[in-house]
Each structure stands twice: as C-alpha cells, then as structure tokens.
Amino acid sequence: MTPTSYRALAAAAVAVALALTAPAAPRASAQPAACAANGFCEDFESQTGTTPAGRWTTAVANCSGTGTATVDTTTAHGGTRSVRVTGKAGYCNHAFAGTSLSDVPSGGDLYARLWVRHTTALPAQHVTFAALRDANDNGRDLRMGGQNKALQWNRESDDATLPAQSPAGVALSTPLPVNTWTCLEFRLDRTAGRLDTWVNGGLVTGLVVDGTPTQDVDQQWLNRGGWRPAPGDLRLGWESYGEGDDTLWYDDVAVGTSRIGC
C-alpha cells in the first residue's frame, strides 16, 4: 500500500471515530409550524408561580376536594416546568388545568397533542384525565381517560364509551404507560363526527370513530346519530368515579387544525 493510501485510510478511520463519539443532534421541536396562526402551543416555561396562569385556569365544575393542579419545576418533558396534577379518588376530588379553545378556528379538524406522565396504572373503574366541554352536547364533556386498565373515550351525556367495554373492545385499546412520558394525539373531525387517537405516533384501533359502526369499537358510540362535537375548552387533570389516586404531569401541549406530531 502506498503512503497516500495509508493517509487516506487513516483519515477515514479518524472521521468514523469522530462520528461515533460526537454528541447526538438535539431532537427537533414537536411544536406545530404555525400554531400562532391556527392554534396554540404551551410548554409552561413562561409560568412564574405555582398556580397555572395566563391562558390556564384551575376552576372546576360542580365540586372540588383535595386534588390539585400546580406548576411543577421538578419534572418536565422539555425545559424545566410542567403542570402536575395530584389526583385523588372520588368525584369531588377532581382537579384540572384548563384553557379556552376560542383562538382555534371552528369547524373541520381539531388536532391536539400532549405529553403526559403518571405514576399509577389506570384502574378498572372509570377515570378521566382530559376533558373538552362540547357546546353541541348541551355543554357536557367529551372525556379521555381509562377504564378496565386501558385508555378510553367517554361521552358524558349518554355514557357511551370508545371502545365498548367488552373484553374484545378493551383489547383493542392500550394501557397508559407509567413512569415515562407518553405522547397522546387526537383528531376531532367536527364536521363529520369522526375521531382518531394516537399513542406515541401509533393509531390505536379501539380509539377510532370512522363513521362505520364496528362491533366492540364504535358501534355503541354511533348508536346516537348526528354526533358533531364543538369543544370550547381543553382541560387536563384527574377525575375519578370510584377508585383511583394518581399523580400526573402534562407538558408540551399543542392544539391546531393540522396534525402536530410527537
């Protein structure tokens, strides 16, 4: 081998070594490109107190107890702040941090993305950790939470669930992992009455309303025709209807009219 060849080989080896030891490039931000124009993004970094402020409020309907929603500086998905919810069992212990959706265009698709972390597996009994007040359903809530230890949607007005709470339906959903950050996304087609749900980027079969009744999935949901949601707010927190204490953190929330991604 010639000296030139040795030098070329040595240079290539050095380049490979540098590539292997170089720090990984930072992950690109998951915020939507135009959230100021068609929605909003919230990383809670501008919060200065312990009570969520600005666009966020901790007011709850009906009654409240020992559950709390506070700004936390010990655990965050990105940056140094998140909203921590100390969720307690029992309906009157519900606690939420909520915000209006008045700055999101009405009609058509509504997308939301949030990162959530919690400490206790979803219980067998029904709980809610996100809610949207539906103006087209007499102000009753469209609720995202869990039952039978898996994720579900629930419609407060008629208690319809997605998926159906049969063994086959529950098997088409998924648990919410504990002690790790999970990316939850959903799409509400407010014109056609459709719903899609993603966990860490993967569509969950049992959490889809596609307009065609499917046994164990959305047949019960579609029994009441004409569902066209018009949510006016988004609330993140905890509401239990029986058993179920949990501690949850929410961070990097984004809402808009196109898919945002994790």
Coordinates of C-alpha atoms in Angstrom, one line a residue:
M1 CA 0.0 0.0 0.0
T2 CA 1.4 3.4 -0.9
P3 CA 1.9 6.3 1.6
T4 CA -1.0 8.1 0.0
S5 CA -3.3 5.1 0.6
Y6 CA -2.2 4.8 4.2
R7 CA -3.0 8.5 4.7
A8 CA -6.4 8.1 3.1
L9 CA -7.2 5.1 5.3
A10 CA -6.1 6.9 8.4
A11 CA -8.2 9.9 7.6
A12 CA -11.3 7.8 7.1
A13 CA -10.7 6.0 10.4
V14 CA -10.5 9.3 12.2
A15 CA -13.7 10.5 10.6
V16 CA -15.5 7.4 11.7
A17 CA -14.2 7.7 15.2
L18 CA -15.3 11.3 15.4
A19 CA -18.8 10.4 14.1
L20 CA -19.2 7.7 16.7
T21 CA -18.2 9.9 19.6
A22 CA -19.9 13.1 18.6
P23 CA -23.0 14.1 20.7
A24 CA -26.3 13.3 19.1
A25 CA -28.1 16.1 17.4
P26 CA -30.9 17.6 19.5
R27 CA -34.4 16.3 18.7
A28 CA -36.3 18.7 16.6
S29 CA -39.1 20.6 18.4
A30 CA -42.5 18.9 18.1
Q31 CA -44.4 22.2 18.1
P32 CA -46.6 22.9 15.0
A33 CA -45.1 25.2 12.4
A34 CA -48.0 27.7 12.5
C35 CA -49.5 27.3 16.0
A36 CA -49.8 31.1 16.4
A37 CA -52.0 31.3 13.3
N38 CA -54.3 28.3 13.8
G39 CA -54.0 27.3 17.4
F40 CA -51.5 27.4 20.3
C41 CA -48.5 25.8 21.8
E42 CA -47.8 25.6 25.6
D43 CA -44.6 24.4 27.2
F44 CA -45.4 26.1 30.6
E45 CA -41.9 27.7 30.6
S46 CA -43.4 31.2 31.0
Q47 CA -45.3 30.2 34.2
T48 CA -43.8 32.1 37.2
G49 CA -46.0 30.9 40.1
T50 CA -47.2 27.7 41.4
T51 CA -50.8 28.1 40.1
P52 CA -51.3 27.8 36.3
A53 CA -51.9 31.2 34.9
G54 CA -52.2 33.1 31.6
R55 CA -54.5 31.2 29.4
W56 CA -54.9 28.5 32.0
T57 CA -57.3 28.3 34.9
T58 CA -57.8 25.7 37.7
A59 CA -61.5 26.3 38.2
V60 CA -63.6 23.1 38.2
A61 CA -67.3 22.5 37.8
N62 CA -69.6 21.1 40.4
C63 CA -67.3 20.4 43.4
S64 CA -63.7 20.0 44.3
G65 CA -61.7 18.4 47.2
T66 CA -58.1 17.6 47.8
G67 CA -57.0 17.1 44.2
T68 CA -54.7 19.9 43.0
A69 CA -53.2 21.2 39.7
T70 CA -50.0 23.2 40.1
V71 CA -46.9 24.3 38.1
D72 CA -44.0 21.9 38.9
T73 CA -40.3 22.5 38.5
T74 CA -39.1 19.0 39.4
T75 CA -40.4 17.0 36.4
A76 CA -40.7 18.2 32.8
H77 CA -40.8 16.7 29.3
G78 CA -38.8 19.6 27.9
G79 CA -37.4 22.6 29.7
T80 CA -37.9 23.0 33.4
R81 CA -41.7 23.3 34.0
S82 CA -44.9 21.2 33.6
V83 CA -48.3 21.0 35.2
R84 CA -48.6 18.5 37.9
V85 CA -51.9 17.1 38.9
T86 CA -52.3 15.3 42.2
G87 CA -55.4 13.2 41.5
K88 CA -57.4 11.7 44.3
A89 CA -60.2 9.1 44.2
G90 CA -63.7 10.3 44.4
Y91 CA -65.7 12.5 42.1
C92 CA -65.4 15.7 44.2
N93 CA -61.6 15.5 44.3
H94 CA -61.3 16.3 40.6
A95 CA -58.6 18.8 39.6
F96 CA -57.9 20.3 36.2
A97 CA -55.8 23.0 34.4
G98 CA -58.0 24.2 31.5
T99 CA -57.8 26.6 28.7
S100 CA -60.3 28.0 26.1
L101 CA -60.2 26.9 22.5
S102 CA -61.6 30.2 21.3
D103 CA -58.4 31.0 19.4
V104 CA -58.6 27.8 17.3
P105 CA -60.7 28.1 14.1
S106 CA -64.1 26.4 14.4
G107 CA -65.3 23.6 12.1
G108 CA -63.3 20.9 10.4
D109 CA -60.4 19.1 12.0
L110 CA -59.2 19.9 15.5
Y111 CA -55.9 18.3 16.5
A112 CA -54.4 18.1 19.9
R113 CA -51.0 16.8 21.1
L114 CA -50.0 16.5 24.7
W115 CA -47.2 14.7 26.6
V116 CA -48.3 13.0 29.9
R117 CA -46.5 11.1 32.6
H118 CA -48.2 9.4 35.5
T119 CA -47.3 7.1 38.4
T120 CA -50.1 4.6 38.8
A121 CA -51.6 2.2 36.3
L122 CA -55.1 3.1 35.1
P123 CA -57.6 1.3 37.4
A124 CA -60.5 -0.9 36.5
Q125 CA -63.0 1.8 37.3
H126 CA -63.7 4.8 35.1
V127 CA -61.3 7.8 35.4
T128 CA -60.8 11.0 33.2
F129 CA -57.6 12.8 32.6
A130 CA -58.6 15.1 29.8
A131 CA -61.9 16.7 29.0
L132 CA -63.5 19.0 26.4
R133 CA -66.8 20.8 27.0
D134 CA -69.0 20.2 24.0
A135 CA -71.3 23.1 23.0
N136 CA -73.2 20.8 20.7
D137 CA -73.9 18.4 23.5
N138 CA -75.6 20.8 26.0
G139 CA -72.2 21.7 27.4
R140 CA -71.5 18.1 28.6
D141 CA -68.0 16.8 28.4
L142 CA -66.2 14.6 25.9
R143 CA -63.8 12.8 28.2
M144 CA -60.5 11.0 27.6
G145 CA -59.4 8.6 30.3
G146 CA -59.4 5.0 31.2
Q147 CA -61.5 2.0 32.3
N148 CA -60.6 -1.6 32.7
K149 CA -57.0 -0.6 32.8
A150 CA -56.9 0.8 29.3
L151 CA -57.4 4.1 27.5
Q152 CA -61.0 5.0 26.5
W153 CA -63.1 8.0 25.4
N154 CA -66.4 8.6 27.2
R155 CA -69.3 10.8 26.3
E156 CA -70.8 12.3 29.5
S157 CA -74.2 12.9 28.1
D158 CA -75.1 9.3 27.4
D159 CA -72.1 7.5 29.0
A160 CA -71.1 5.9 25.6
T161 CA -67.6 4.6 25.6
L162 CA -64.9 4.1 22.9
P163 CA -64.1 1.3 22.7
A164 CA -67.0 -0.7 24.1
Q165 CA -66.1 -2.1 27.5
S166 CA -66.3 -5.7 26.4
P167 CA -63.2 -7.9 26.6
A168 CA -62.7 -7.6 22.8
G169 CA -63.1 -3.9 22.9
V170 CA -60.7 -3.3 25.7
A171 CA -58.2 -5.5 24.0
L172 CA -58.2 -3.0 21.0
S173 CA -57.1 -0.2 23.3
T174 CA -53.9 0.1 25.2
P175 CA -52.8 1.0 28.7
L176 CA -51.2 4.3 29.5
P177 CA -47.6 3.5 30.4
V178 CA -46.4 4.6 33.9
N179 CA -43.3 6.5 34.9
T180 CA -42.5 7.6 31.4
W181 CA -43.5 10.4 29.1
T182 CA -46.2 9.3 26.6
C183 CA -47.3 11.3 23.6
L184 CA -51.0 11.4 23.1
E185 CA -52.6 12.9 20.0
F186 CA -56.2 13.0 18.8
R187 CA -58.1 14.4 15.9
L188 CA -61.8 15.5 16.1
D189 CA -63.5 16.0 12.7
R190 CA -66.1 18.4 14.0
T191 CA -67.9 18.4 10.6
A192 CA -68.3 14.7 10.1
G193 CA -68.2 13.4 13.7
R194 CA -65.0 11.4 13.4
L195 CA -62.3 10.7 16.0
D196 CA -58.8 9.3 15.7
T197 CA -56.3 8.7 18.6
W198 CA -52.6 8.1 18.5
V199 CA -50.2 6.9 21.3
N200 CA -46.6 7.6 20.7
G201 CA -47.4 8.1 17.0
G202 CA -49.3 4.9 16.5
L203 CA -53.0 4.9 15.7
V204 CA -55.0 2.9 18.4
T205 CA -57.6 0.7 16.7
G206 CA -60.1 0.8 19.6
L207 CA -60.0 4.6 19.8
V208 CA -61.3 5.4 16.4
V209 CA -64.7 6.6 15.3
D210 CA -64.7 6.3 11.5
G211 CA -68.4 6.6 10.7
T212 CA -69.0 2.9 10.1
P213 CA -70.3 1.1 13.2
T214 CA -67.8 -1.6 14.3
Q215 CA -68.8 -4.1 17.0
D216 CA -66.7 -3.6 20.2
V217 CA -65.3 -0.4 18.9
D218 CA -67.6 2.5 17.8
Q219 CA -71.0 0.8 17.3
Q220 CA -72.3 2.0 20.7
W221 CA -70.8 5.4 20.1
L222 CA -72.6 5.8 16.7
N223 CA -75.9 4.5 18.0
R224 CA -76.8 8.1 18.7
G225 CA -76.7 9.6 15.3
G226 CA -75.6 13.1 14.4
W227 CA -72.7 13.5 16.8
R228 CA -70.8 16.6 15.7
P229 CA -68.6 17.8 18.6
A230 CA -67.9 21.5 19.1
P231 CA -65.4 21.6 22.0
G232 CA -64.9 25.0 23.7
D233 CA -62.1 24.2 26.0
L234 CA -59.4 21.6 26.9
R235 CA -58.9 20.6 30.5
L236 CA -56.0 18.4 31.7
G237 CA -56.2 16.8 35.1
W238 CA -58.0 14.0 37.0
E239 CA -61.5 13.0 37.8
S240 CA -62.3 9.6 39.4
Y241 CA -65.7 8.0 39.7
G242 CA -64.7 5.4 42.3
E243 CA -61.2 4.1 42.9
G244 CA -58.1 5.7 41.6
D245 CA -55.4 8.0 43.0
D246 CA -52.8 9.1 40.5
T247 CA -50.1 11.8 40.1
L248 CA -49.8 13.1 36.5
W249 CA -47.6 15.6 34.7
Y250 CA -48.6 17.4 31.5
D251 CA -46.2 19.3 29.2
D252 CA -45.6 20.4 25.6
V253 CA -49.3 20.8 24.7
A254 CA -50.2 21.9 21.2
V255 CA -53.6 22.4 19.5
G256 CA -54.3 23.3 15.9
T257 CA -56.1 22.4 12.7
S258 CA -53.5 20.1 11.3
R259 CA -51.6 17.1 12.8
I260 CA -48.8 18.2 15.1
G261 CA -46.9 15.0 15.8
C262 CA -44.8 13.9 18.7

